[in-house]
PDB file of C-alpha atoms in Angstrom:
ATOM      1  CA  UNK E 163     -21.980   1.272 -64.105  1.00 94.00           C
ATOM      2  CA  UNK E 164     -21.944   2.615 -60.582  1.00 97.00           C
ATOM      3  CA  UNK E 165     -18.384   2.490 -59.323  1.00 98.00           C
ATOM      4  CA  UNK E 166     -17.048   3.295 -55.859  1.00 98.00           C
ATOM      5  CA  UNK E 167     -13.437   3.969 -54.887  1.00 98.00           C
ATOM      6  CA  UNK E 168     -12.595   4.162 -51.176  1.00 98.00           C
ATOM      7  CA  UNK E 169      -9.486   6.123 -50.265  1.00 98.00           C
ATOM      8  CA  UNK E 170      -7.495   7.252 -47.253  1.00 97.00           C
ATOM      9  CA  UNK E 171      -5.483  10.418 -46.676  1.00 95.00           C
ATOM     10  CA  UNK E 172      -2.073   9.576 -45.219  1.00 93.00           C
ATOM     11  CA  UNK E 173       1.233  11.311 -44.458  1.00 90.00           C
ATOM     12  CA  UNK E 174       3.641  11.158 -47.387  1.00 88.00           C
ATOM     13  CA  UNK E 175       6.304   8.481 -47.108  1.00 84.00           C
ATOM     14  CA  UNK E 176       9.034  11.127 -46.913  1.00 83.00           C
ATOM     15  CA  UNK E 177       7.269  13.177 -44.208  1.00 82.00           C
ATOM     16  CA  UNK E 178       9.062  13.670 -40.894  1.00 82.00           C
ATOM     17  CA  UNK E 179       6.846  11.755 -38.464  1.00 83.00           C
ATOM     18  CA  UNK E 180       6.180  13.402 -35.096  1.00 84.00           C
ATOM     19  CA  UNK E 181       4.820  11.335 -32.203  1.00 88.00           C
ATOM     20  CA  UNK E 182       2.412  13.194 -29.897  1.00 87.00           C
ATOM     21  CA  UNK E 183       3.250  13.778 -26.245  1.00 87.00           C
ATOM     22  CA  UNK E 184       0.907  10.992 -25.108  1.00 88.00           C
ATOM     23  CA  UNK E 185       2.791   8.552 -27.421  1.00 87.00           C
ATOM     24  CA  UNK E 186      -0.543   7.166 -28.621  1.00 85.00           C
ATOM     25  CA  UNK E 187      -1.048   9.279 -31.751  1.00 84.00           C
ATOM     26  CA  UNK E 188       0.866  11.025 -34.528  1.00 84.00           C
ATOM     27  CA  UNK E 189       1.086  14.807 -34.091  1.00 84.00           C
ATOM     28  CA  UNK E 190      -0.201  15.998 -37.453  1.00 79.00           C
ATOM     29  CA  UNK E 191      -0.179  19.665 -36.422  1.00 80.00           C
ATOM     30  CA  UNK E 192       3.574  19.595 -35.852  1.00 74.00           C
ATOM     31  CA  UNK E 193       4.104  17.805 -39.153  1.00 77.00           C
ATOM     32  CA  UNK E 194       1.999  20.408 -40.952  1.00 78.00           C
ATOM     33  CA  UNK E 195       4.238  23.188 -39.633  1.00 76.00           C
ATOM     34  CA  UNK E 196       7.161  21.598 -41.461  1.00 73.00           C
ATOM     35  CA  UNK E 197       5.270  20.975 -44.695  1.00 76.00           C
ATOM     36  CA  UNK E 198       1.642  21.984 -45.386  1.00 73.00           C
ATOM     37  CA  UNK E 199       1.575  19.438 -48.240  1.00 81.00           C
ATOM     38  CA  UNK E 200       2.548  16.409 -46.143  1.00 85.00           C
ATOM     39  CA  UNK E 201      -0.882  14.748 -46.410  1.00 90.00           C
ATOM     40  CA  UNK E 202      -1.545  12.869 -49.655  1.00 93.00           C
ATOM     41  CA  UNK E 203      -3.888  10.319 -51.176  1.00 96.00           C
ATOM     42  CA  UNK E 204      -2.640   6.884 -50.133  1.00 96.00           C
ATOM     43  CA  UNK E 205      -0.530   5.740 -53.125  1.00 96.00           C
ATOM     44  CA  UNK E 206      -2.215   2.339 -53.420  1.00 97.00           C
ATOM     45  CA  UNK E 207      -5.601   4.068 -53.437  1.00 97.00           C
ATOM     46  CA  UNK E 208      -4.509   5.979 -56.529  1.00 98.00           C
ATOM     47  CA  UNK E 209      -4.522   2.651 -58.391  1.00 98.00           C
ATOM     48  CA  UNK E 210      -8.089   2.129 -57.145  1.00 98.00           C
ATOM     49  CA  UNK E 211      -9.230   5.566 -58.325  1.00 98.00           C
ATOM     50  CA  UNK E 212      -7.517   5.133 -61.693  1.00 98.00           C
ATOM     51  CA  UNK E 213      -9.171   1.746 -62.226  1.00 98.00           C
ATOM     52  CA  UNK E 214     -12.537   3.223 -61.237  1.00 98.00           C
ATOM     53  CA  UNK E 215     -12.170   6.038 -63.765  1.00 98.00           C
ATOM     54  CA  UNK E 216     -11.012   3.644 -66.496  1.00 98.00           C
ATOM     55  CA  UNK E 217     -14.008   1.417 -65.815  1.00 98.00           C
ATOM     56  CA  UNK E 218     -16.323   4.417 -66.183  1.00 98.00           C
ATOM     57  CA  UNK E 219     -14.611   5.450 -69.406  1.00 97.00           C
ATOM     58  CA  UNK E 220     -15.120   1.959 -70.830  1.00 97.00           C
ATOM     59  CA  UNK E 221     -18.664   1.218 -69.698  1.00 97.00           C
ATOM     60  CA  UNK E 222     -20.108   4.599 -68.782  1.00 96.00           C
ATOM     61  CA  UNK E 223     -21.655   5.407 -65.449  1.00 96.00           C
ATOM     62  CA  UNK E 224     -20.436   7.300 -62.409  1.00 97.00           C
ATOM     63  CA  UNK E 225     -17.525   7.143 -59.971  1.00 98.00           C
ATOM     64  CA  UNK E 226     -18.043   8.022 -56.310  1.00 98.00           C
ATOM     65  CA  UNK E 227     -14.979   8.408 -54.116  1.00 98.00           C
ATOM     66  CA  UNK E 228     -15.388   7.996 -50.352  1.00 98.00           C
ATOM     67  CA  UNK E 229     -13.155   8.603 -47.363  1.00 98.00           C
ATOM     68  CA  UNK E 230     -13.466   8.862 -43.607  1.00 97.00           C
ATOM     69  CA  UNK E 231     -11.591  11.721 -41.993  1.00 94.00           C
ATOM     70  CA  UNK E 232     -11.506  15.355 -40.934  1.00 93.00           C
ATOM     71  CA  UNK E 233     -11.937  18.494 -43.015  1.00 93.00           C
ATOM     72  CA  UNK E 234      -8.324  18.030 -44.153  1.00 92.00           C
ATOM     73  CA  UNK E 235      -9.452  14.990 -46.151  1.00 95.00           C
ATOM     74  CA  UNK E 236     -11.418  17.256 -48.490  1.00 96.00           C
ATOM     75  CA  UNK E 237      -8.165  17.967 -50.319  1.00 95.00           C
ATOM     76  CA  UNK E 238      -7.615  14.250 -50.971  1.00 96.00           C
ATOM     77  CA  UNK E 239     -11.169  13.905 -52.266  1.00 97.00           C
ATOM     78  CA  UNK E 240     -10.699  16.907 -54.568  1.00 96.00           C
ATOM     79  CA  UNK E 241      -7.548  15.276 -55.948  1.00 96.00           C
ATOM     80  CA  UNK E 242      -9.580  12.183 -56.834  1.00 97.00           C
ATOM     81  CA  UNK E 243     -12.302  14.315 -58.399  1.00 98.00           C
ATOM     82  CA  UNK E 244      -9.634  16.010 -60.491  1.00 97.00           C
ATOM     83  CA  UNK E 245      -8.472  12.560 -61.654  1.00 97.00           C
ATOM     84  CA  UNK E 246     -11.958  11.901 -63.051  1.00 97.00           C
ATOM     85  CA  UNK E 247     -14.254  10.820 -60.215  1.00 97.00           C
ATOM     86  CA  UNK E 248     -17.713  12.385 -60.424  1.00 97.00           C
ATOM     87  CA  UNK E 249     -18.665  12.967 -56.804  1.00 97.00           C
ATOM     88  CA  UNK E 250     -17.275  12.524 -53.319  1.00 98.00           C
ATOM     89  CA  UNK E 251     -18.483  11.566 -49.859  1.00 98.00           C
ATOM     90  CA  UNK E 252     -16.702  12.656 -46.674  1.00 98.00           C
ATOM     91  CA  UNK E 253     -17.540  10.644 -43.551  1.00 98.00           C
ATOM     92  CA  UNK E 254     -16.809  12.977 -40.665  1.00 97.00           C
ATOM     93  CA  UNK E 255     -17.803  12.819 -37.016  1.00 96.00           C
ATOM     94  CA  UNK E 256     -15.939  13.205 -33.696  1.00 95.00           C
ATOM     95  CA  UNK E 257     -17.034   9.639 -32.894  1.00 94.00           C
ATOM     96  CA  UNK E 258     -14.892   8.368 -35.773  1.00 94.00           C
ATOM     97  CA  UNK E 259     -11.646   9.650 -34.265  1.00 89.00           C
ATOM     98  CA  UNK E 260      -9.265   6.887 -33.230  1.00 86.00           C
ATOM     99  CA  UNK E 261     -11.021   4.392 -35.486  1.00 91.00           C
ATOM    100  CA  UNK E 262      -9.330   1.080 -36.204  1.00 93.00           C
ATOM    101  CA  UNK E 263      -9.757  -1.028 -39.350  1.00 95.00           C
ATOM    102  CA  UNK E 264     -12.966  -2.592 -38.074  1.00 95.00           C
ATOM    103  CA  UNK E 265     -14.634   0.730 -37.276  1.00 95.00           C
ATOM    104  CA  UNK E 266     -13.449   2.315 -40.513  1.00 96.00           C
ATOM    105  CA  UNK E 267     -14.851  -0.585 -42.523  1.00 97.00           C
ATOM    106  CA  UNK E 268     -18.148  -0.464 -40.632  1.00 97.00           C
ATOM    107  CA  UNK E 269     -18.579   3.250 -41.319  1.00 97.00           C
ATOM    108  CA  UNK E 270     -17.625   2.884 -44.973  1.00 98.00           C
ATOM    109  CA  UNK E 271     -19.978  -0.052 -45.475  1.00 98.00           C
ATOM    110  CA  UNK E 272     -22.921   1.842 -43.967  1.00 97.00           C
ATOM    111  CA  UNK E 273     -22.230   4.735 -46.338  1.00 98.00           C
ATOM    112  CA  UNK E 274     -21.924   2.388 -49.322  1.00 98.00           C
ATOM    113  CA  UNK E 275     -25.268   0.756 -48.460  1.00 97.00           C
ATOM    114  CA  UNK E 276     -26.907   4.095 -49.209  1.00 96.00           C
ATOM    115  CA  UNK E 277     -25.411   4.170 -52.709  1.00 96.00           C
ATOM    116  CA  UNK E 278     -25.826   2.163 -55.897  1.00 96.00           C
ATOM    117  CA  UNK E 279     -22.775   0.107 -56.802  1.00 97.00           C
ATOM    118  CA  UNK E 280     -21.565  -2.526 -59.256  1.00 97.00           C
ATOM    119  CA  UNK E 281     -17.855  -2.453 -58.414  1.00 98.00           C
ATOM    120  CA  UNK E 282     -15.979  -1.269 -55.318  1.00 98.00           C
ATOM    121  CA  UNK E 283     -12.261  -0.543 -55.408  1.00 98.00           C
ATOM    122  CA  UNK E 284      -9.736  -0.127 -52.584  1.00 98.00           C
ATOM    123  CA  UNK E 285      -5.972   0.176 -52.495  1.00 97.00           C
ATOM    124  CA  UNK E 286      -4.404  -3.009 -51.170  1.00 96.00           C
ATOM    125  CA  UNK E 287      -3.234  -1.235 -47.986  1.00 96.00           C
ATOM    126  CA  UNK E 288      -2.560   2.174 -46.469  1.00 95.00           C
ATOM    127  CA  UNK E 289       1.083   3.164 -46.148  1.00 92.00           C
ATOM    128  CA  UNK E 290       0.625   4.546 -42.623  1.00 89.00           C
ATOM    129  CA  UNK E 291      -0.562   1.437 -40.764  1.00 88.00           C
ATOM    130  CA  UNK E 292       0.035  -1.232 -43.474  1.00 90.00           C
ATOM    131  CA  UNK E 293      -2.814  -3.403 -42.157  1.00 91.00           C
ATOM    132  CA  UNK E 294      -4.397  -4.241 -45.547  1.00 93.00           C
ATOM    133  CA  UNK E 295      -7.691  -5.058 -43.836  1.00 95.00           C
ATOM    134  CA  UNK E 296     -10.350  -2.406 -44.523  1.00 96.00           C
ATOM    135  CA  UNK E 297     -11.318  -3.466 -48.056  1.00 97.00           C
ATOM    136  CA  UNK E 298     -11.776  -7.076 -47.009  1.00 96.00           C
ATOM    137  CA  UNK E 299     -13.785  -6.071 -43.927  1.00 97.00           C
ATOM    138  CA  UNK E 300     -16.089  -3.925 -46.082  1.00 98.00           C
ATOM    139  CA  UNK E 301     -16.719  -6.866 -48.396  1.00 98.00           C
ATOM    140  CA  UNK E 302     -17.691  -8.978 -45.386  1.00 97.00           C
ATOM    141  CA  UNK E 303     -19.978  -6.277 -43.969  1.00 97.00           C
ATOM    142  CA  UNK E 304     -21.719  -5.977 -47.355  1.00 98.00           C
ATOM    143  CA  UNK E 305     -21.840  -9.719 -47.980  1.00 97.00           C
ATOM    144  CA  UNK E 306     -19.923  -9.350 -51.252  1.00 98.00           C
ATOM    145  CA  UNK E 307     -17.219 -11.471 -52.866  1.00 97.00           C
ATOM    146  CA  UNK E 308     -13.789  -9.882 -52.884  1.00 96.00           C
ATOM    147  CA  UNK E 309     -10.462 -10.406 -54.593  1.00 97.00           C
ATOM    148  CA  UNK E 310      -7.320  -8.853 -53.149  1.00 95.00           C
ATOM    149  CA  UNK E 311      -4.023  -7.675 -54.653  1.00 96.00           C
ATOM    150  CA  UNK E 312      -5.215  -7.610 -58.259  1.00 97.00           C
ATOM    151  CA  UNK E 313      -2.899  -6.600 -61.096  1.00 97.00           C
ATOM    152  CA  UNK E 314      -5.327  -7.184 -63.968  1.00 97.00           C
ATOM    153  CA  UNK E 315      -9.097  -6.829 -64.282  1.00 97.00           C
ATOM    154  CA  UNK E 316     -11.479  -7.623 -67.118  1.00 97.00           C
ATOM    155  CA  UNK E 317     -15.142  -6.795 -66.555  1.00 97.00           C
ATOM    156  CA  UNK E 318     -18.049  -8.367 -68.424  1.00 97.00           C
ATOM    157  CA  UNK E 319     -20.719  -5.778 -67.659  1.00 95.00           C
ATOM    158  CA  UNK E 320     -23.448  -7.504 -69.642  1.00 95.00           C
ATOM    159  CA  UNK E 321     -23.161 -10.730 -67.652  1.00 96.00           C
ATOM    160  CA  UNK E 322     -22.161  -9.039 -64.386  1.00 96.00           C
ATOM    161  CA  UNK E 323     -18.912 -10.967 -64.112  1.00 97.00           C
ATOM    162  CA  UNK E 324     -15.251 -10.110 -63.798  1.00 97.00           C
ATOM    163  CA  UNK E 325     -12.006 -11.991 -64.322  1.00 98.00           C
ATOM    164  CA  UNK E 326      -8.962 -10.732 -62.470  1.00 96.00           C
ATOM    165  CA  UNK E 327      -5.373 -11.716 -61.937  1.00 97.00           C
ATOM    166  CA  UNK E 328      -3.076 -11.485 -58.943  1.00 96.00           C
ATOM    167  CA  UNK E 329       0.491 -12.640 -58.323  1.00 94.00           C
ATOM    168  CA  UNK E 330       1.237 -15.721 -56.266  1.00 93.00           C
ATOM    169  CA  UNK E 331       4.555 -17.393 -55.530  1.00 92.00           C
ATOM    170  CA  UNK E 332       6.014 -18.536 -58.818  1.00 92.00           C
ATOM    171  CA  UNK E 333       3.223 -17.269 -61.046  1.00 94.00           C
ATOM    172  CA  UNK E 334      -0.223 -15.699 -61.260  1.00 94.00           C
ATOM    173  CA  UNK E 335      -3.667 -16.707 -60.088  1.00 97.00           C
ATOM    174  CA  UNK E 336      -6.691 -16.086 -62.328  1.00 97.00           C
ATOM    175  CA  UNK E 337     -10.014 -15.629 -60.550  1.00 97.00           C
ATOM    176  CA  UNK E 338     -13.558 -15.195 -61.862  1.00 97.00           C
ATOM    177  CA  UNK E 339     -16.199 -13.542 -59.708  1.00 97.00           C
ATOM    178  CA  UNK E 340     -19.700 -12.183 -59.993  1.00 97.00           C
ATOM    179  CA  UNK E 341     -20.563  -8.498 -59.677  1.00 97.00           C
ATOM    180  CA  UNK E 342     -20.925  -6.556 -57.507  1.00 97.00           C
ATOM    181  CA  UNK E 343     -17.546  -7.367 -55.956  1.00 98.00           C
ATOM    182  CA  UNK E 344     -14.824  -5.668 -53.962  1.00 98.00           C
ATOM    183  CA  UNK E 345     -11.296  -5.479 -55.387  1.00 98.00           C
ATOM    184  CA  UNK E 346      -8.129  -4.285 -53.673  1.00 98.00           C
ATOM    185  CA  UNK E 347      -5.609  -2.848 -56.106  1.00 97.00           C
ATOM    186  CA  UNK E 348      -1.835  -2.730 -56.221  1.00 96.00           C
ATOM    187  CA  UNK E 349       1.046  -1.572 -58.406  1.00 95.00           C
ATOM    188  CA  UNK E 350       0.959  -3.169 -61.838  1.00 95.00           C
ATOM    189  CA  UNK E 351      -2.795  -2.843 -62.328  1.00 96.00           C
ATOM    190  CA  UNK E 352      -2.488   0.522 -64.043  1.00 97.00           C
ATOM    191  CA  UNK E 353      -0.560   3.786 -64.109  1.00 97.00           C
ATOM    192  CA  UNK E 354      -2.478   6.481 -62.186  1.00 97.00           C
ATOM    193  CA  UNK E 355      -2.980   9.655 -64.207  1.00 95.00           C
ATOM    194  CA  UNK E 356      -1.941  13.094 -63.095  1.00 92.00           C
ATOM    195  CA  UNK E 357      -4.764  15.532 -62.529  1.00 90.00           C
ATOM    196  CA  UNK E 358      -4.902  17.932 -65.472  1.00 90.00           C
ATOM    197  CA  UNK E 359      -5.510  21.655 -65.036  1.00 92.00           C
ATOM    198  CA  UNK E 360      -9.029  21.361 -66.519  1.00 92.00           C
ATOM    199  CA  UNK E 361      -9.642  18.411 -64.187  1.00 93.00           C
ATOM    200  CA  UNK E 362      -8.522  20.452 -61.183  1.00 94.00           C
ATOM    201  CA  UNK E 363     -10.822  23.308 -62.167  1.00 94.00           C
ATOM    202  CA  UNK E 364     -13.797  20.974 -62.701  1.00 94.00           C
ATOM    203  CA  UNK E 365     -13.175  19.272 -59.358  1.00 95.00           C
ATOM    204  CA  UNK E 366     -14.013  22.501 -57.534  1.00 93.00           C
ATOM    205  CA  UNK E 367     -17.616  22.355 -58.716  1.00 95.00           C
ATOM    206  CA  UNK E 368     -18.221  18.598 -58.420  1.00 97.00           C
ATOM    207  CA  UNK E 369     -20.604  17.550 -55.627  1.00 96.00           C
ATOM    208  CA  UNK E 370     -19.237  16.560 -52.228  1.00 96.00           C
ATOM    209  CA  UNK E 371     -21.551  15.149 -49.591  1.00 97.00           C
ATOM    210  CA  UNK E 372     -20.737  15.014 -45.887  1.00 97.00           C
ATOM    211  CA  UNK E 373     -22.193  12.323 -43.652  1.00 97.00           C
ATOM    212  CA  UNK E 374     -21.924  11.982 -39.883  1.00 97.00           C
ATOM    213  CA  UNK E 375     -22.790   9.274 -37.384  1.00 96.00           C
ATOM    214  CA  UNK E 376     -26.511  10.052 -37.364  1.00 95.00           C
ATOM    215  CA  UNK E 377     -26.759  10.219 -41.161  1.00 96.00           C
ATOM    216  CA  UNK E 378     -25.338   6.702 -41.340  1.00 96.00           C
ATOM    217  CA  UNK E 379     -27.836   5.376 -38.801  1.00 95.00           C
ATOM    218  CA  UNK E 380     -25.101   4.472 -36.326  1.00 95.00           C
ATOM    219  CA  UNK E 381     -24.640   5.121 -32.620  1.00 93.00           C
ATOM    220  CA  UNK E 382     -21.485   5.984 -30.705  1.00 92.00           C
ATOM    221  CA  UNK E 383     -21.471   2.497 -29.184  1.00 91.00           C
ATOM    222  CA  UNK E 384     -21.302   1.001 -32.698  1.00 92.00           C
ATOM    223  CA  UNK E 385     -18.042   2.647 -33.678  1.00 93.00           C
ATOM    224  CA  UNK E 386     -15.764   1.917 -30.755  1.00 86.00           C
ATOM    225  CA  UNK E 387     -12.344   0.680 -31.831  1.00 88.00           C
ATOM    226  CA  UNK E 388     -11.613  -3.007 -31.274  1.00 89.00           C
ATOM    227  CA  UNK E 389      -7.871  -2.360 -31.322  1.00 88.00           C
ATOM    228  CA  UNK E 390      -6.192   0.417 -29.347  1.00 85.00           C
ATOM    229  CA  UNK E 391      -2.691   1.787 -29.679  1.00 86.00           C
ATOM    230  CA  UNK E 392      -0.737   1.499 -26.463  1.00 88.00           C
ATOM    231  CA  UNK E 393       2.349   3.348 -27.587  1.00 90.00           C
ATOM    232  CA  UNK E 394       4.159   4.661 -30.659  1.00 89.00           C
ATOM    233  CA  UNK E 395       7.960   4.482 -30.577  1.00 90.00           C
ATOM    234  CA  UNK E 396      10.694   5.059 -33.107  1.00 87.00           C
ATOM    235  CA  UNK E 397      13.049   2.152 -33.841  1.00 86.00           C
ATOM    236  CA  UNK E 398      16.348   2.363 -31.966  1.00 86.00           C
ATOM    237  CA  UNK E 399      19.014   4.390 -33.696  1.00 84.00           C
ATOM    238  CA  UNK E 400      21.594   2.339 -35.506  1.00 81.00           C
ATOM    239  CA  UNK E 401      25.215   2.874 -34.632  1.00 78.00           C
ATOM    240  CA  UNK E 402      27.532   4.122 -37.351  1.00 81.00           C
ATOM    241  CA  UNK E 403      29.403   1.587 -39.441  1.00 82.00           C
ATOM    242  CA  UNK E 404      33.134   0.919 -39.445  1.00 83.00           C
ATOM    243  CA  UNK E 405      35.469   1.237 -42.389  1.00 88.00           C
ATOM    244  CA  UNK E 406      38.356  -1.217 -42.418  1.00 90.00           C
ATOM    245  CA  UNK E 407      41.497   0.171 -44.007  1.00 89.00           C
ATOM    246  CA  UNK E 408      44.656  -1.654 -45.158  1.00 89.00           C
ATOM    247  CA  UNK E 409      45.662  -4.443 -47.473  1.00 91.00           C
ATOM    248  CA  UNK E 410      42.924  -6.939 -48.425  1.00 91.00           C
ATOM    249  CA  UNK E 411      44.412  -9.865 -46.501  1.00 91.00           C
ATOM    250  CA  UNK E 412      44.850  -7.823 -43.339  1.00 91.00           C
ATOM    251  CA  UNK E 413      41.422  -6.212 -43.758  1.00 91.00           C
ATOM    252  CA  UNK E 414      39.753  -9.643 -43.990  1.00 92.00           C
ATOM    253  CA  UNK E 415      41.433 -10.758 -40.760  1.00 91.00           C
ATOM    254  CA  UNK E 416      40.251  -7.597 -39.017  1.00 90.00           C
ATOM    255  CA  UNK E 417      36.731  -8.083 -40.385  1.00 92.00           C
ATOM    256  CA  UNK E 418      36.568 -11.661 -39.095  1.00 93.00           C
ATOM    257  CA  UNK E 419      37.810 -10.492 -35.683  1.00 91.00           C
ATOM    258  CA  UNK E 420      35.148  -7.792 -35.489  1.00 89.00           C
ATOM    259  CA  UNK E 421      32.415 -10.217 -36.528  1.00 90.00           C
ATOM    260  CA  UNK E 422      33.492 -12.647 -33.805  1.00 91.00           C
ATOM    261  CA  UNK E 423      34.319 -10.283 -30.930  1.00 89.00           C
ATOM    262  CA  UNK E 424      32.033  -7.277 -31.459  1.00 85.00           C
ATOM    263  CA  UNK E 425      29.121  -8.330 -33.657  1.00 82.00           C
ATOM    264  CA  UNK E 426      29.239 -11.871 -32.250  1.00 85.00           C
ATOM    265  CA  UNK E 427      27.727 -13.352 -35.403  1.00 85.00           C
ATOM    266  CA  UNK E 428      30.501 -15.892 -36.009  1.00 80.00           C
TER     267      UNK E 428
END
């Protein structure tokens, strides 16, 4: 089987976020000064890569991992290669900077059209923007069925079908689809493996292709963002809490007074 896993490189959830002076972007250079290792593979995408590798191990074939980004994203691709992917594609061009979900999906779909594929995996969302849109957009661009938020997947390669499961309120939903299809993956689907030392060494020699705007057959006018960030701001700082001392009965009275007069919630 030909399997594709699309990933994104994101700041780690514990990274100290720095907003750029123009308040429209995140200052990655300042963040890198604090910790050179602050950029990671999006955690939900790790489930996608793991499922791609498991599918290859079960049915044979090849796993291609794809991302759109700068030269820094090479590290994320190498991590996925070390996990068991066979080759990588980096989509890099100055025209891609500032891309929104629509543009990212368009670029990814044009790259995927140049490859053979039976299954395409995404993480359910990226932890930086939390939009959960790119995988679904790619499915629409490619004219493929898609199932989101899966926690179980059974593939019938011979009949080109798949049955998957995803949680819904109060239970689970079971869905059957034809292949090729797009699946977005979440926690519960699998347990992503750690890259072994042999895997890390092998990843250094696995093929990595770079594609720009021209190689994808796109023009600058095609990749303009539909959504633009007006401003990034941090949430307002929360004031410190109050500790009420004294006997329980007196403390309760004081608490009720504070809730009425200061918090104004009673």
